[in-house]
Structure formats: structure tokens, C-alpha cells
Short mmCIF file of C-alpha atoms in Angstrom, two decimals:
data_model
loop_
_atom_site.label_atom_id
_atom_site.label_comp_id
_atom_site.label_asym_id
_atom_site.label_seq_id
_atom_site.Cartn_x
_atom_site.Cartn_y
_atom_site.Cartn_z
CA UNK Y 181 247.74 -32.92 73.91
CA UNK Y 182 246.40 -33.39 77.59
CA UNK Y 183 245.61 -36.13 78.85
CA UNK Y 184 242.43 -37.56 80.82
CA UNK Y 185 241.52 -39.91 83.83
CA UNK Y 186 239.72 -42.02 80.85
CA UNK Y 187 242.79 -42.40 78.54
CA UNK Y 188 244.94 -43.45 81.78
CA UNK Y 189 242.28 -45.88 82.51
CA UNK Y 190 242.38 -47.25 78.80
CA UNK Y 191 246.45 -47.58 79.27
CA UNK Y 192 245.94 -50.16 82.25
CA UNK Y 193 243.08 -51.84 80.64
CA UNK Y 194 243.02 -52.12 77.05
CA UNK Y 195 240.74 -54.91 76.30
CA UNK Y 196 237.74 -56.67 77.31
CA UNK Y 197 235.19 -59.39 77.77
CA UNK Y 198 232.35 -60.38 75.74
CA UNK Y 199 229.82 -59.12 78.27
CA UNK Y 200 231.73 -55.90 77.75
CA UNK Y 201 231.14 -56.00 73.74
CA UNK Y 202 228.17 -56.84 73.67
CA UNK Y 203 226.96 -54.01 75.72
CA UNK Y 204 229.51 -51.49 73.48
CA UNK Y 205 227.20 -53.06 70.54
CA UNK Y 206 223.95 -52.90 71.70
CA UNK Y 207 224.35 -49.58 72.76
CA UNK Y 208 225.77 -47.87 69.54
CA UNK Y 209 222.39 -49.30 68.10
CA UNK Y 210 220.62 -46.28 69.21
CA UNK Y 211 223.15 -44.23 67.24
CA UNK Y 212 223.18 -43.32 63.92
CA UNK Y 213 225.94 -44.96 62.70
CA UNK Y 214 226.32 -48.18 64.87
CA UNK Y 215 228.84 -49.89 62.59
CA UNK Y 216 231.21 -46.68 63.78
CA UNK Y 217 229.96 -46.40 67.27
CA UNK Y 218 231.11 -50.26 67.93
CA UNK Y 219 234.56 -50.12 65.79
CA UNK Y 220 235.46 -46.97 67.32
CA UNK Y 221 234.63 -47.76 71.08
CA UNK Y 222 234.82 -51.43 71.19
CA UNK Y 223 239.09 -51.80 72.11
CA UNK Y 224 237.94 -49.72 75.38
CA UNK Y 225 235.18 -52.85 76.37
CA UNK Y 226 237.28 -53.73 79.33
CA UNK Y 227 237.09 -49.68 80.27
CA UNK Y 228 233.71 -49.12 79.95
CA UNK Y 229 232.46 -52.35 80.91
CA UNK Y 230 228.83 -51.96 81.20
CA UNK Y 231 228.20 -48.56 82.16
CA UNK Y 232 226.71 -45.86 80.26
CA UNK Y 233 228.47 -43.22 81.65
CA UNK Y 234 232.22 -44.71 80.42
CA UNK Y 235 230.54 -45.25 77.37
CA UNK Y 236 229.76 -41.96 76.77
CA UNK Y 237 232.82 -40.50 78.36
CA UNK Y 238 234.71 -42.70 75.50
CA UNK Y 239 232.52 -41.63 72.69
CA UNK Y 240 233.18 -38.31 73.58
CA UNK Y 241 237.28 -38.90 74.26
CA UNK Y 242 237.12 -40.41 70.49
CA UNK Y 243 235.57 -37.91 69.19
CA UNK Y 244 237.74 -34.76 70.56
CA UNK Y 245 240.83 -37.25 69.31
CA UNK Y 246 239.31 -36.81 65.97
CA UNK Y 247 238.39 -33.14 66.08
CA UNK Y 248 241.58 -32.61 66.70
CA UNK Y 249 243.25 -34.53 63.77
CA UNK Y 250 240.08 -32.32 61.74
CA UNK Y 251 241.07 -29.10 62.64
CA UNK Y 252 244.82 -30.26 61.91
CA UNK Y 253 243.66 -31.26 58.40
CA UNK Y 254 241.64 -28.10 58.07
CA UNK Y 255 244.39 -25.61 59.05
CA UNK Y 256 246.87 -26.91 56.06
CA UNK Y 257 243.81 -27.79 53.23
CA UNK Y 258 244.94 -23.83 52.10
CA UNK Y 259 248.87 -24.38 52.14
CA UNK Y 260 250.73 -24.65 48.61
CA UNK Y 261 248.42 -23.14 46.17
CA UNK Y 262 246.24 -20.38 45.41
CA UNK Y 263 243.01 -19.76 46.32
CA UNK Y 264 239.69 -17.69 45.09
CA UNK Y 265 238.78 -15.53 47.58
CA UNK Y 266 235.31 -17.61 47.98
CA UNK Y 267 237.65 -20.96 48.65
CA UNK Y 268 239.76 -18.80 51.14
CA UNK Y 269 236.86 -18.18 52.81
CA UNK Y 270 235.24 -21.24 52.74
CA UNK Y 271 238.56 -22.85 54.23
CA UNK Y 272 239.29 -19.95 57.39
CA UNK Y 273 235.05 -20.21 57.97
CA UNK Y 274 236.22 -24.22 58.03
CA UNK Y 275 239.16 -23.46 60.64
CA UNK Y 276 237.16 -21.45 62.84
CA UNK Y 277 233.94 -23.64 63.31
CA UNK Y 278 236.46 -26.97 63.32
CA UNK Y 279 238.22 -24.81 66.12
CA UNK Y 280 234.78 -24.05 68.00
CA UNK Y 281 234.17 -27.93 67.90
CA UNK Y 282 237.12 -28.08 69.61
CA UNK Y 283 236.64 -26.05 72.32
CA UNK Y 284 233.06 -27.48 72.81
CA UNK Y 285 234.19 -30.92 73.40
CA UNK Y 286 236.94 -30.53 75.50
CA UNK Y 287 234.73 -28.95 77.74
CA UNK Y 288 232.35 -32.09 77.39
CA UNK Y 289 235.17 -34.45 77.89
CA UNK Y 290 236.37 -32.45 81.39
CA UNK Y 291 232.66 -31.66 82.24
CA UNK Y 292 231.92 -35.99 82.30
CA UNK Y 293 235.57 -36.63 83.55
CA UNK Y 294 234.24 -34.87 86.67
CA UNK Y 295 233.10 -36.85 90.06
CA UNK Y 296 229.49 -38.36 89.80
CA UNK Y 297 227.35 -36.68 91.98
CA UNK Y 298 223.89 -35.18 92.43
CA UNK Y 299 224.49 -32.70 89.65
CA UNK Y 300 225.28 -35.58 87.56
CA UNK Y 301 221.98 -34.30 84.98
CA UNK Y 302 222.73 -31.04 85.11
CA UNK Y 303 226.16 -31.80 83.58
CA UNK Y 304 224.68 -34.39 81.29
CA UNK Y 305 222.52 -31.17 80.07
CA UNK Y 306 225.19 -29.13 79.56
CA UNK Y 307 227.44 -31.86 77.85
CA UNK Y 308 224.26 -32.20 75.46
CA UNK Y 309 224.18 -28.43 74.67
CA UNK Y 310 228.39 -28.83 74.05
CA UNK Y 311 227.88 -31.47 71.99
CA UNK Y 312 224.80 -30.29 69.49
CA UNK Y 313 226.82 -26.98 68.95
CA UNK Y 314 230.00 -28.73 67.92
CA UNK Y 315 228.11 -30.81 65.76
CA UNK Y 316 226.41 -27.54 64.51
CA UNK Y 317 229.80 -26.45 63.56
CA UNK Y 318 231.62 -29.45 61.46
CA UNK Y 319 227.93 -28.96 59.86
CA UNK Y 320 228.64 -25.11 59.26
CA UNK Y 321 232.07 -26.23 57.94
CA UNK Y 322 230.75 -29.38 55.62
CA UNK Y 323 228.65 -26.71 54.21
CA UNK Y 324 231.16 -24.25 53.56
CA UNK Y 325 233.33 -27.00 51.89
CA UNK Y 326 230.29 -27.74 49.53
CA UNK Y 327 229.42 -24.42 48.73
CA UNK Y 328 233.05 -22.87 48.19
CA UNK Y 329 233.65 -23.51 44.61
CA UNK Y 330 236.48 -25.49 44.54
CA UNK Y 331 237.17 -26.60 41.03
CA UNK Y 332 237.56 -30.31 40.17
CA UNK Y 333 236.70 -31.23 43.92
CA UNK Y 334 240.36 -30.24 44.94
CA UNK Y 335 242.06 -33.29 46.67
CA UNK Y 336 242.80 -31.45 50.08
CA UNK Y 337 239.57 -30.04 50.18
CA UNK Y 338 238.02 -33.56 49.50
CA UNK Y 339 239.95 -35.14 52.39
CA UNK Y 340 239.21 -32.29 54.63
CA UNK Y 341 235.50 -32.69 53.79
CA UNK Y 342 236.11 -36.17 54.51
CA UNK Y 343 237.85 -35.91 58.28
CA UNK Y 344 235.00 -33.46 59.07
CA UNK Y 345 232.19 -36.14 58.04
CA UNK Y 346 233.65 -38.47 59.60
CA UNK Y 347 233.94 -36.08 62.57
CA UNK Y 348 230.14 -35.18 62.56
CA UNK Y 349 229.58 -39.03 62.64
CA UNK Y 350 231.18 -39.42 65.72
CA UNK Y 351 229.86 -36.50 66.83
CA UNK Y 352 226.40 -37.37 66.63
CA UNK Y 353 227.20 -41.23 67.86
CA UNK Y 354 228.49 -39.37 71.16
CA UNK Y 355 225.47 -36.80 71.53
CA UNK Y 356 223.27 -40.26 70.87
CA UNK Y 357 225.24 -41.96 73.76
CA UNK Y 358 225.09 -38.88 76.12
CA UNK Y 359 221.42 -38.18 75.53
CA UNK Y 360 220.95 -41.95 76.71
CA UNK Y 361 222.33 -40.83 80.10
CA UNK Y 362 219.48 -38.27 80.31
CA UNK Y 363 216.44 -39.53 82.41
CA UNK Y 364 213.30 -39.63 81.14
CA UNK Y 365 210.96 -36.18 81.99
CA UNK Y 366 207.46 -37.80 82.39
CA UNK Y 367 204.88 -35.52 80.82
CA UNK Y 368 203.12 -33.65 83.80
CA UNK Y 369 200.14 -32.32 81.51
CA UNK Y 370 198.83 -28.50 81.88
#
């Protein structure tokens, strides 16, 4: 597992102030699960402090922690016991979009880990577009789960399904976070 400039940071500072918290909570309001946003990002207060960029970069550092356990889960759900070929599918279609999601937000993470500078937007744009397609894929893979035929909601499938929701929750709380960094585009008119 590598390790980033924001987990080193977390190692040297790993709580904080009320001033801290409070902006963790009022922030994850604009998400869509703010109960998560604030459990899940609220130990790295004294990181983040109040500044929407750490708070995104630790949304995002969460969330790849978690895609990774996912895709973990994911890869054994088929191990010890047969499959139809529709729940074999359903499981390697799983693996590979859990594995795309992945891939998409490492690249996030490394993209915001990088100095900020006057191309700061244009890698908050392309952290955005990483960030909608991984959560396009744990949907992709939810889907698959649901639609695979697995008889009597099969216990590894149901905790796979599980990790993956919860994935797609952080997901989105991180894509909410990063989309705040954004600025606004006033409408120019025709």
C-alpha cells in the first residue's frame, strides 16, 4: 500500500480542535450522507483544519482506503463454492469495475496531493471526472450484485454488496467535497 504526503501528515497530527470539527461538520452537510462524511473525516480535524482542499484530499484518501478493502472483499466473494455462470459473471464484472474504481482514485488522490498552483481547477476538473467514473463503477458493480441471481441472498455476496455501498457513499461524499472546490462559472448569456 503506498503511502501519501496526507497520511504522513495525519501520523504527526492526529487530532483536532473544535474550530476544526465544526468546519469537518458543516461541510459534510452538503454531502449526501453527512452522518458518514463527519465520522469518517472528523479524527483528521487537526489535518485539515479549515481548508477545503485537505478536506477533500481526506475524503478522497478515505475513500481509496475503502476501495481497496472493496475490491479485496470482491476478489474472494467467488472462493469456496460453486457458482452459476450468471453469478460468476456478476462477481468478475464486480472485480473489474471495483478494480477501475481503484485506479480512478488513486489518480485523484496523487492528482490533489500535487503542489497548489494556477492549474489548481484544472486538476479539480479532472479529479471530478476521476471521481464520477469510479462512482459509475461500484454503481455498475451494485447492479451486477442485484441482478446476478444469487439464491437466498448468499452471505459473501451480501457483504460484498455491502463494502461496495458503503464505498459509493463515500464516494459520492468525496465528489460532493471536491465539487465544492470548483468555482462558480457565472452564466455569460448568448
Amino acid at each position: 500500500m503506498e503511502t501519501t504526503m496526507f497520511w504522513e501528515a495525519i501520523r504527526t497530527n492526529p487530532q483536532g480542535g473544535k474550530k476544526n470539527t465544526d468546519f469537518i461538520k458543516n461541510s459534510c452537510t452538503q454531502t449526501t450522507y453527512p452522518q458518514l462524511c463527519f465520522d469518517t473525516l472528523s479524527t483528521y480535524a487537526n489535518t485539515i483544519q479549515t481548508r477545503p482542499e485537505m478536506l477533500a484530499q481526506a475524503a478522497l484518501n478515505v475513500t481509496l482506503d475503502s476501495a481497496r478493502s472493496a475490491s479485496a472483499a470482491v476478489s474472494g466473494a467467488g472462493g469456496g463454492r460453486l457458482m452459476s455462470p450468471r453469478e460468476a459473471a456478476a462477481i468478475s464484472d464486480c472485480v473489474e469495475s471495483v478494480g477501475d474504481s481503484v485506479d480512478e482514485l488513486r489518480q485523484s488522490v496523487a492528482e490533489m496531493e500535487g503542489p497548489v498552483g494556477q492549474d489548481f481547477y484544472i486538476k479539480v476538473g479532472d479529479v471530478q471526472t476521476w471521481v464520477s467514473a469510479a462512482l459509475t463503477e461500484e454503481d455498475t458493480c451494485m447492479d451486477g450484485l442485484d441482478e446476478g441471481g444469487f439464491v437466498g441472498g448468499e452471505e459473501k455476496v451480501v457483504v460484498v454488496r455491502d463494502r461496495v455501498l458503503r464505498l459509493a457513499r463515500l464516494t459520492s461524499n468525496a465528489l460532493a467535497l471536491v465539487n465544492g472546490l470548483a468555482p462558480v462559472q457565472a452564466y455569460k448569456g448568448p
